[in-house]
């Protein structure tokens, strides 16, 4: 472990896939099948698929395809992903981390829709935060900051007082674009320059300060 960092904030905004839930195996299965069906390089598709809504990935990979086809294809892939929970598990420390947030303002901000987020959190044995911003709640996918800004507004917390937990390029970019500090979770996050990087959620401790703020201690990777 590297040096510990302590951050003073007022709310925590949590991504799901790669942050609370390890769904990489399921994501790889679905998206590599999709890539093969369109004659695309699976490795290239996986570089952009993490953290984005499906239609956004499709728009990047098939820029000449009509938007309506991307949305229709996205609906089909969401159904496949929702049905495929084989190998979906909690990120180490996720259950304890969520339990520590019982009295802390926090929200889930995910590119998954309600059905997929419910299925994956259940498969991982995790209880979802009461406040959620899912695919249905935003007009634009990460890396746009809309989801994080909506969550902050619902919590009644200024964006600069929110701390984002993310793993993907799109998610980290979205948190930064929202004017928030970002804790990167896992090895994928390191390449995208979050403010702090930890190996998993066992490296995070959350406590209350006397002034009512929230102290987040991160043991850096």
PDB file of C-alpha atoms in Angstrom:
ATOM      1  CA  UNK A   1       0.000   0.000   0.000  1.00  0.00           C
ATOM      2  CA  UNK A   2       1.080   3.575  -0.659  1.00  0.00           C
ATOM      3  CA  UNK A   3       0.440   6.620   1.484  1.00  0.00           C
ATOM      4  CA  UNK A   4      -3.017   7.111   2.974  1.00  0.00           C
ATOM      5  CA  UNK A   5      -5.107  10.051   1.758  1.00  0.00           C
ATOM      6  CA  UNK A   6      -7.950  11.596   3.763  1.00  0.00           C
ATOM      7  CA  UNK A   7     -10.675  13.487   1.899  1.00  0.00           C
ATOM      8  CA  UNK A   8     -13.342  15.683   3.489  1.00  0.00           C
ATOM      9  CA  UNK A   9     -16.631  15.586   1.562  1.00  0.00           C
ATOM     10  CA  UNK A  10     -20.388  15.660   2.138  1.00  0.00           C
ATOM     11  CA  UNK A  11     -21.673  12.912  -0.165  1.00  0.00           C
ATOM     12  CA  UNK A  12     -20.443   9.808  -2.004  1.00  0.00           C
ATOM     13  CA  UNK A  13     -21.543   8.892  -5.535  1.00  0.00           C
ATOM     14  CA  UNK A  14     -20.955   5.276  -6.473  1.00  0.00           C
ATOM     15  CA  UNK A  15     -20.657   3.606  -9.850  1.00  0.00           C
ATOM     16  CA  UNK A  16     -21.760  -0.048  -9.928  1.00  0.00           C
ATOM     17  CA  UNK A  17     -19.922  -2.216 -12.482  1.00  0.00           C
ATOM     18  CA  UNK A  18     -16.244  -2.473 -11.618  1.00  0.00           C
ATOM     19  CA  UNK A  19     -16.725  -0.395  -8.473  1.00  0.00           C
ATOM     20  CA  UNK A  20     -19.237  -2.265  -6.291  1.00  0.00           C
ATOM     21  CA  UNK A  21     -19.791  -5.291  -8.525  1.00  0.00           C
ATOM     22  CA  UNK A  22     -17.292  -7.283 -10.571  1.00  0.00           C
ATOM     23  CA  UNK A  23     -19.301  -8.075 -13.693  1.00  0.00           C
ATOM     24  CA  UNK A  24     -16.373  -8.135 -16.107  1.00  0.00           C
ATOM     25  CA  UNK A  25     -16.932 -11.757 -17.180  1.00  0.00           C
ATOM     26  CA  UNK A  26     -20.566 -11.129 -18.118  1.00  0.00           C
ATOM     27  CA  UNK A  27     -19.758  -7.838 -19.850  1.00  0.00           C
ATOM     28  CA  UNK A  28     -17.007  -9.524 -21.855  1.00  0.00           C
ATOM     29  CA  UNK A  29     -19.275 -12.382 -22.957  1.00  0.00           C
ATOM     30  CA  UNK A  30     -22.069 -10.153 -24.185  1.00  0.00           C
ATOM     31  CA  UNK A  31     -19.951  -7.462 -25.816  1.00  0.00           C
ATOM     32  CA  UNK A  32     -17.481  -9.805 -27.490  1.00  0.00           C
ATOM     33  CA  UNK A  33     -20.426 -11.651 -29.077  1.00  0.00           C
ATOM     34  CA  UNK A  34     -21.755  -8.309 -30.264  1.00  0.00           C
ATOM     35  CA  UNK A  35     -18.339  -7.336 -31.646  1.00  0.00           C
ATOM     36  CA  UNK A  36     -17.987 -10.623 -33.525  1.00  0.00           C
ATOM     37  CA  UNK A  37     -21.483 -10.266 -35.017  1.00  0.00           C
ATOM     38  CA  UNK A  38     -20.423  -6.934 -36.532  1.00  0.00           C
ATOM     39  CA  UNK A  39     -16.935  -7.987 -37.608  1.00  0.00           C
ATOM     40  CA  UNK A  40     -15.283  -5.753 -35.012  1.00  0.00           C
ATOM     41  CA  UNK A  41     -12.167  -6.300 -32.922  1.00  0.00           C
ATOM     42  CA  UNK A  42     -13.369  -7.512 -29.531  1.00  0.00           C
ATOM     43  CA  UNK A  43     -10.400  -6.011 -27.693  1.00  0.00           C
ATOM     44  CA  UNK A  44     -11.073  -2.614 -29.228  1.00  0.00           C
ATOM     45  CA  UNK A  45     -14.760  -2.782 -28.292  1.00  0.00           C
ATOM     46  CA  UNK A  46     -13.918  -3.691 -24.697  1.00  0.00           C
ATOM     47  CA  UNK A  47     -11.644  -0.664 -24.410  1.00  0.00           C
ATOM     48  CA  UNK A  48     -14.650   1.640 -24.761  1.00  0.00           C
ATOM     49  CA  UNK A  49     -17.576  -0.473 -23.505  1.00  0.00           C
ATOM     50  CA  UNK A  50     -16.838  -0.257 -19.769  1.00  0.00           C
ATOM     51  CA  UNK A  51     -18.772   2.503 -18.050  1.00  0.00           C
ATOM     52  CA  UNK A  52     -20.865   3.590 -21.027  1.00  0.00           C
ATOM     53  CA  UNK A  53     -24.447   2.911 -21.955  1.00  0.00           C
ATOM     54  CA  UNK A  54     -24.551   0.404 -24.786  1.00  0.00           C
ATOM     55  CA  UNK A  55     -25.872   2.781 -27.425  1.00  0.00           C
ATOM     56  CA  UNK A  56     -22.930   5.112 -26.739  1.00  0.00           C
ATOM     57  CA  UNK A  57     -20.423   2.308 -27.319  1.00  0.00           C
ATOM     58  CA  UNK A  58     -22.243   1.353 -30.516  1.00  0.00           C
ATOM     59  CA  UNK A  59     -22.169   4.922 -31.784  1.00  0.00           C
ATOM     60  CA  UNK A  60     -18.394   5.014 -31.339  1.00  0.00           C
ATOM     61  CA  UNK A  61     -17.819   1.634 -32.971  1.00  0.00           C
ATOM     62  CA  UNK A  62     -20.372   1.994 -35.790  1.00  0.00           C
ATOM     63  CA  UNK A  63     -20.428   5.748 -36.431  1.00  0.00           C
ATOM     64  CA  UNK A  64     -22.406   5.471 -39.681  1.00  0.00           C
ATOM     65  CA  UNK A  65     -25.223   3.384 -38.215  1.00  0.00           C
ATOM     66  CA  UNK A  66     -28.547   5.151 -37.535  1.00  0.00           C
ATOM     67  CA  UNK A  67     -29.115   6.103 -33.898  1.00  0.00           C
ATOM     68  CA  UNK A  68     -32.446   4.261 -33.891  1.00  0.00           C
ATOM     69  CA  UNK A  69     -30.641   0.992 -34.670  1.00  0.00           C
ATOM     70  CA  UNK A  70     -28.202   1.573 -31.815  1.00  0.00           C
ATOM     71  CA  UNK A  71     -31.036   2.107 -29.350  1.00  0.00           C
ATOM     72  CA  UNK A  72     -32.854  -1.002 -30.561  1.00  0.00           C
ATOM     73  CA  UNK A  73     -29.660  -3.068 -30.349  1.00  0.00           C
ATOM     74  CA  UNK A  74     -28.968  -1.636 -26.902  1.00  0.00           C
ATOM     75  CA  UNK A  75     -32.368  -2.850 -25.665  1.00  0.00           C
ATOM     76  CA  UNK A  76     -31.552  -6.357 -26.847  1.00  0.00           C
ATOM     77  CA  UNK A  77     -28.120  -6.351 -25.231  1.00  0.00           C
ATOM     78  CA  UNK A  78     -29.524  -5.067 -21.933  1.00  0.00           C
ATOM     79  CA  UNK A  79     -31.841  -8.075 -21.869  1.00  0.00           C
ATOM     80  CA  UNK A  80     -28.878 -10.399 -22.518  1.00  0.00           C
ATOM     81  CA  UNK A  81     -26.804  -8.777 -19.785  1.00  0.00           C
ATOM     82  CA  UNK A  82     -29.670  -8.872 -17.289  1.00  0.00           C
ATOM     83  CA  UNK A  83     -30.124 -12.598 -17.885  1.00  0.00           C
ATOM     84  CA  UNK A  84     -26.391 -13.360 -17.635  1.00  0.00           C
ATOM     85  CA  UNK A  85     -25.249 -13.066 -14.018  1.00  0.00           C
ATOM     86  CA  UNK A  86     -22.845 -16.013 -14.086  1.00  0.00           C
ATOM     87  CA  UNK A  87     -19.665 -14.951 -12.312  1.00  0.00           C
ATOM     88  CA  UNK A  88     -21.077 -11.635 -11.081  1.00  0.00           C
ATOM     89  CA  UNK A  89     -19.653 -11.068  -7.583  1.00  0.00           C
ATOM     90  CA  UNK A  90     -19.084  -8.215  -5.179  1.00  0.00           C
ATOM     91  CA  UNK A  91     -15.853  -6.249  -5.385  1.00  0.00           C
ATOM     92  CA  UNK A  92     -13.861  -7.106  -2.235  1.00  0.00           C
ATOM     93  CA  UNK A  93     -15.005  -4.923   0.652  1.00  0.00           C
ATOM     94  CA  UNK A  94     -18.178  -3.728  -1.104  1.00  0.00           C
ATOM     95  CA  UNK A  95     -20.656  -5.078   1.450  1.00  0.00           C
ATOM     96  CA  UNK A  96     -18.794  -3.591   4.400  1.00  0.00           C
ATOM     97  CA  UNK A  97     -18.289  -0.317   2.554  1.00  0.00           C
ATOM     98  CA  UNK A  98     -22.001   0.039   1.790  1.00  0.00           C
ATOM     99  CA  UNK A  99     -22.859  -0.791   5.409  1.00  0.00           C
ATOM    100  CA  UNK A 100     -20.558   2.019   6.556  1.00  0.00           C
ATOM    101  CA  UNK A 101     -22.611   4.517   4.531  1.00  0.00           C
ATOM    102  CA  UNK A 102     -25.856   4.001   6.441  1.00  0.00           C
ATOM    103  CA  UNK A 103     -25.824   7.555   7.829  1.00  0.00           C
ATOM    104  CA  UNK A 104     -23.846   9.121   4.965  1.00  0.00           C
ATOM    105  CA  UNK A 105     -25.483  10.873   1.981  1.00  0.00           C
ATOM    106  CA  UNK A 106     -24.782   8.636  -0.995  1.00  0.00           C
ATOM    107  CA  UNK A 107     -26.245   7.469  -4.293  1.00  0.00           C
ATOM    108  CA  UNK A 108     -25.714   4.894  -7.020  1.00  0.00           C
ATOM    109  CA  UNK A 109     -24.902   6.392 -10.429  1.00  0.00           C
ATOM    110  CA  UNK A 110     -24.801   3.669 -13.064  1.00  0.00           C
ATOM    111  CA  UNK A 111     -25.011   3.336 -16.830  1.00  0.00           C
ATOM    112  CA  UNK A 112     -27.102   0.192 -16.294  1.00  0.00           C
ATOM    113  CA  UNK A 113     -30.872   0.408 -16.385  1.00  0.00           C
ATOM    114  CA  UNK A 114     -33.073  -0.534 -13.407  1.00  0.00           C
ATOM    115  CA  UNK A 115     -33.417  -4.167 -14.487  1.00  0.00           C
ATOM    116  CA  UNK A 116     -29.705  -4.734 -15.025  1.00  0.00           C
ATOM    117  CA  UNK A 117     -28.588  -2.879 -11.894  1.00  0.00           C
ATOM    118  CA  UNK A 118     -31.121  -4.794  -9.785  1.00  0.00           C
ATOM    119  CA  UNK A 119     -30.004  -8.141 -11.217  1.00  0.00           C
ATOM    120  CA  UNK A 120     -26.295  -7.495 -10.747  1.00  0.00           C
ATOM    121  CA  UNK A 121     -26.555  -6.060  -7.230  1.00  0.00           C
ATOM    122  CA  UNK A 122     -28.668  -9.063  -6.222  1.00  0.00           C
ATOM    123  CA  UNK A 123     -26.266 -11.534  -7.839  1.00  0.00           C
ATOM    124  CA  UNK A 124     -23.418  -9.926  -5.897  1.00  0.00           C
ATOM    125  CA  UNK A 125     -25.396 -10.081  -2.642  1.00  0.00           C
ATOM    126  CA  UNK A 126     -25.390  -6.310  -2.213  1.00  0.00           C
ATOM    127  CA  UNK A 127     -28.125  -3.917  -1.121  1.00  0.00           C
ATOM    128  CA  UNK A 128     -28.440  -0.975  -3.499  1.00  0.00           C
ATOM    129  CA  UNK A 129     -28.449   2.576  -2.139  1.00  0.00           C
ATOM    130  CA  UNK A 130     -31.884   4.098  -1.729  1.00  0.00           C
ATOM    131  CA  UNK A 131     -31.072   6.913  -4.170  1.00  0.00           C
ATOM    132  CA  UNK A 132     -30.199   5.732  -7.664  1.00  0.00           C
ATOM    133  CA  UNK A 133     -29.535   7.381 -11.005  1.00  0.00           C
ATOM    134  CA  UNK A 134     -29.814   4.757 -13.735  1.00  0.00           C
ATOM    135  CA  UNK A 135     -29.877   4.774 -17.534  1.00  0.00           C
ATOM    136  CA  UNK A 136     -33.564   5.731 -17.530  1.00  0.00           C
ATOM    137  CA  UNK A 137     -32.827   8.949 -15.630  1.00  0.00           C
ATOM    138  CA  UNK A 138     -30.370  10.580 -18.032  1.00  0.00           C
ATOM    139  CA  UNK A 139     -30.436  11.785 -21.609  1.00  0.00           C
ATOM    140  CA  UNK A 140     -26.703  11.307 -22.183  1.00  0.00           C
ATOM    141  CA  UNK A 141     -24.334   8.485 -21.192  1.00  0.00           C
ATOM    142  CA  UNK A 142     -21.100   8.813 -19.252  1.00  0.00           C
ATOM    143  CA  UNK A 143     -18.589  10.405 -19.940  1.00  0.00           C
ATOM    144  CA  UNK A 144     -21.184  13.180 -19.816  1.00  0.00           C
ATOM    145  CA  UNK A 145     -21.532  14.357 -16.187  1.00  0.00           C
ATOM    146  CA  UNK A 146     -25.356  14.424 -16.197  1.00  0.00           C
ATOM    147  CA  UNK A 147     -25.798  11.359 -13.981  1.00  0.00           C
ATOM    148  CA  UNK A 148     -23.445  12.578 -11.271  1.00  0.00           C
ATOM    149  CA  UNK A 149     -24.921  16.081 -11.328  1.00  0.00           C
ATOM    150  CA  UNK A 150     -28.449  14.661 -11.014  1.00  0.00           C
ATOM    151  CA  UNK A 151     -27.432  12.544  -8.043  1.00  0.00           C
ATOM    152  CA  UNK A 152     -25.807  15.520  -6.315  1.00  0.00           C
ATOM    153  CA  UNK A 153     -28.937  17.604  -6.886  1.00  0.00           C
ATOM    154  CA  UNK A 154     -31.190  14.867  -5.500  1.00  0.00           C
ATOM    155  CA  UNK A 155     -29.011  14.647  -2.402  1.00  0.00           C
ATOM    156  CA  UNK A 156     -28.977  18.442  -2.096  1.00  0.00           C
ATOM    157  CA  UNK A 157     -25.175  18.534  -2.079  1.00  0.00           C
ATOM    158  CA  UNK A 158     -22.996  20.851  -4.172  1.00  0.00           C
ATOM    159  CA  UNK A 159     -21.010  18.964  -6.838  1.00  0.00           C
ATOM    160  CA  UNK A 160     -17.679  20.091  -5.410  1.00  0.00           C
ATOM    161  CA  UNK A 161     -18.612  18.461  -2.091  1.00  0.00           C
ATOM    162  CA  UNK A 162     -19.262  15.059  -3.701  1.00  0.00           C
ATOM    163  CA  UNK A 163     -16.741  12.252  -4.049  1.00  0.00           C
ATOM    164  CA  UNK A 164     -17.107   9.835  -6.974  1.00  0.00           C
ATOM    165  CA  UNK A 165     -16.067   6.179  -6.874  1.00  0.00           C
ATOM    166  CA  UNK A 166     -15.381   4.843 -10.375  1.00  0.00           C
ATOM    167  CA  UNK A 167     -13.318   2.338 -12.344  1.00  0.00           C
ATOM    168  CA  UNK A 168     -13.728   3.189 -16.026  1.00  0.00           C
ATOM    169  CA  UNK A 169     -12.395   5.834 -18.384  1.00  0.00           C
ATOM    170  CA  UNK A 170     -15.909   7.103 -19.145  1.00  0.00           C
ATOM    171  CA  UNK A 171     -16.918   7.195 -15.494  1.00  0.00           C
ATOM    172  CA  UNK A 172     -13.794   8.948 -14.250  1.00  0.00           C
ATOM    173  CA  UNK A 173     -14.132  11.521 -17.029  1.00  0.00           C
ATOM    174  CA  UNK A 174     -17.789  12.068 -16.074  1.00  0.00           C
ATOM    175  CA  UNK A 175     -16.910  12.636 -12.422  1.00  0.00           C
ATOM    176  CA  UNK A 176     -14.224  15.132 -13.310  1.00  0.00           C
ATOM    177  CA  UNK A 177     -16.516  16.929 -15.751  1.00  0.00           C
ATOM    178  CA  UNK A 178     -19.032  17.274 -12.908  1.00  0.00           C
ATOM    179  CA  UNK A 179     -16.417  19.133 -10.868  1.00  0.00           C
ATOM    180  CA  UNK A 180     -16.035  16.288  -8.378  1.00  0.00           C
ATOM    181  CA  UNK A 181     -13.026  14.493  -6.973  1.00  0.00           C
ATOM    182  CA  UNK A 182     -12.710  10.862  -8.030  1.00  0.00           C
ATOM    183  CA  UNK A 183     -11.481   7.740  -6.258  1.00  0.00           C
ATOM    184  CA  UNK A 184     -10.442   5.117  -8.800  1.00  0.00           C
ATOM    185  CA  UNK A 185     -11.211   1.503  -7.902  1.00  0.00           C
ATOM    186  CA  UNK A 186      -8.994  -1.289  -9.190  1.00  0.00           C
ATOM    187  CA  UNK A 187      -6.245  -1.544 -11.798  1.00  0.00           C
ATOM    188  CA  UNK A 188      -8.373  -0.345 -14.737  1.00  0.00           C
ATOM    189  CA  UNK A 189      -8.803   3.053 -13.094  1.00  0.00           C
ATOM    190  CA  UNK A 190      -5.128   3.902 -12.808  1.00  0.00           C
ATOM    191  CA  UNK A 191      -4.673   4.768 -16.482  1.00  0.00           C
ATOM    192  CA  UNK A 192      -7.342   7.476 -16.332  1.00  0.00           C
ATOM    193  CA  UNK A 193      -5.786   9.680 -13.637  1.00  0.00           C
ATOM    194  CA  UNK A 194      -8.356   9.764 -10.832  1.00  0.00           C
ATOM    195  CA  UNK A 195      -7.423  11.818  -7.764  1.00  0.00           C
ATOM    196  CA  UNK A 196      -6.789   8.674  -5.705  1.00  0.00           C
ATOM    197  CA  UNK A 197      -6.451   4.999  -6.695  1.00  0.00           C
ATOM    198  CA  UNK A 198      -7.166   2.031  -4.411  1.00  0.00           C
ATOM    199  CA  UNK A 199      -7.013  -1.701  -5.220  1.00  0.00           C
ATOM    200  CA  UNK A 200     -10.561  -2.349  -3.972  1.00  0.00           C
ATOM    201  CA  UNK A 201     -13.054  -1.152  -1.363  1.00  0.00           C
ATOM    202  CA  UNK A 202     -11.227  -2.802   1.535  1.00  0.00           C
ATOM    203  CA  UNK A 203      -8.854   0.170   1.278  1.00  0.00           C
ATOM    204  CA  UNK A 204     -11.605   2.701   2.115  1.00  0.00           C
ATOM    205  CA  UNK A 205     -12.728   3.839   5.578  1.00  0.00           C
ATOM    206  CA  UNK A 206     -15.589   6.294   6.091  1.00  0.00           C
ATOM    207  CA  UNK A 207     -16.260   8.293   9.248  1.00  0.00           C
ATOM    208  CA  UNK A 208     -18.017  11.454  10.405  1.00  0.00           C
ATOM    209  CA  UNK A 209     -16.237  14.698  11.314  1.00  0.00           C
ATOM    210  CA  UNK A 210     -17.340  17.033  14.102  1.00  0.00           C
ATOM    211  CA  UNK A 211     -18.490  19.650  11.581  1.00  0.00           C
ATOM    212  CA  UNK A 212     -20.902  17.207   9.944  1.00  0.00           C
ATOM    213  CA  UNK A 213     -18.725  16.456   6.950  1.00  0.00           C
ATOM    214  CA  UNK A 214     -17.690  12.946   5.901  1.00  0.00           C
ATOM    215  CA  UNK A 215     -14.083  11.810   6.121  1.00  0.00           C
ATOM    216  CA  UNK A 216     -12.956   9.233   3.571  1.00  0.00           C
ATOM    217  CA  UNK A 217      -9.609   7.593   4.237  1.00  0.00           C
ATOM    218  CA  UNK A 218      -8.097   5.815   1.235  1.00  0.00           C
ATOM    219  CA  UNK A 219      -5.077   3.546   1.469  1.00  0.00           C
ATOM    220  CA  UNK A 220      -3.629   4.062  -1.974  1.00  0.00           C
ATOM    221  CA  UNK A 221      -2.457   1.201  -4.131  1.00  0.00           C
TER     222      UNK A 221
END
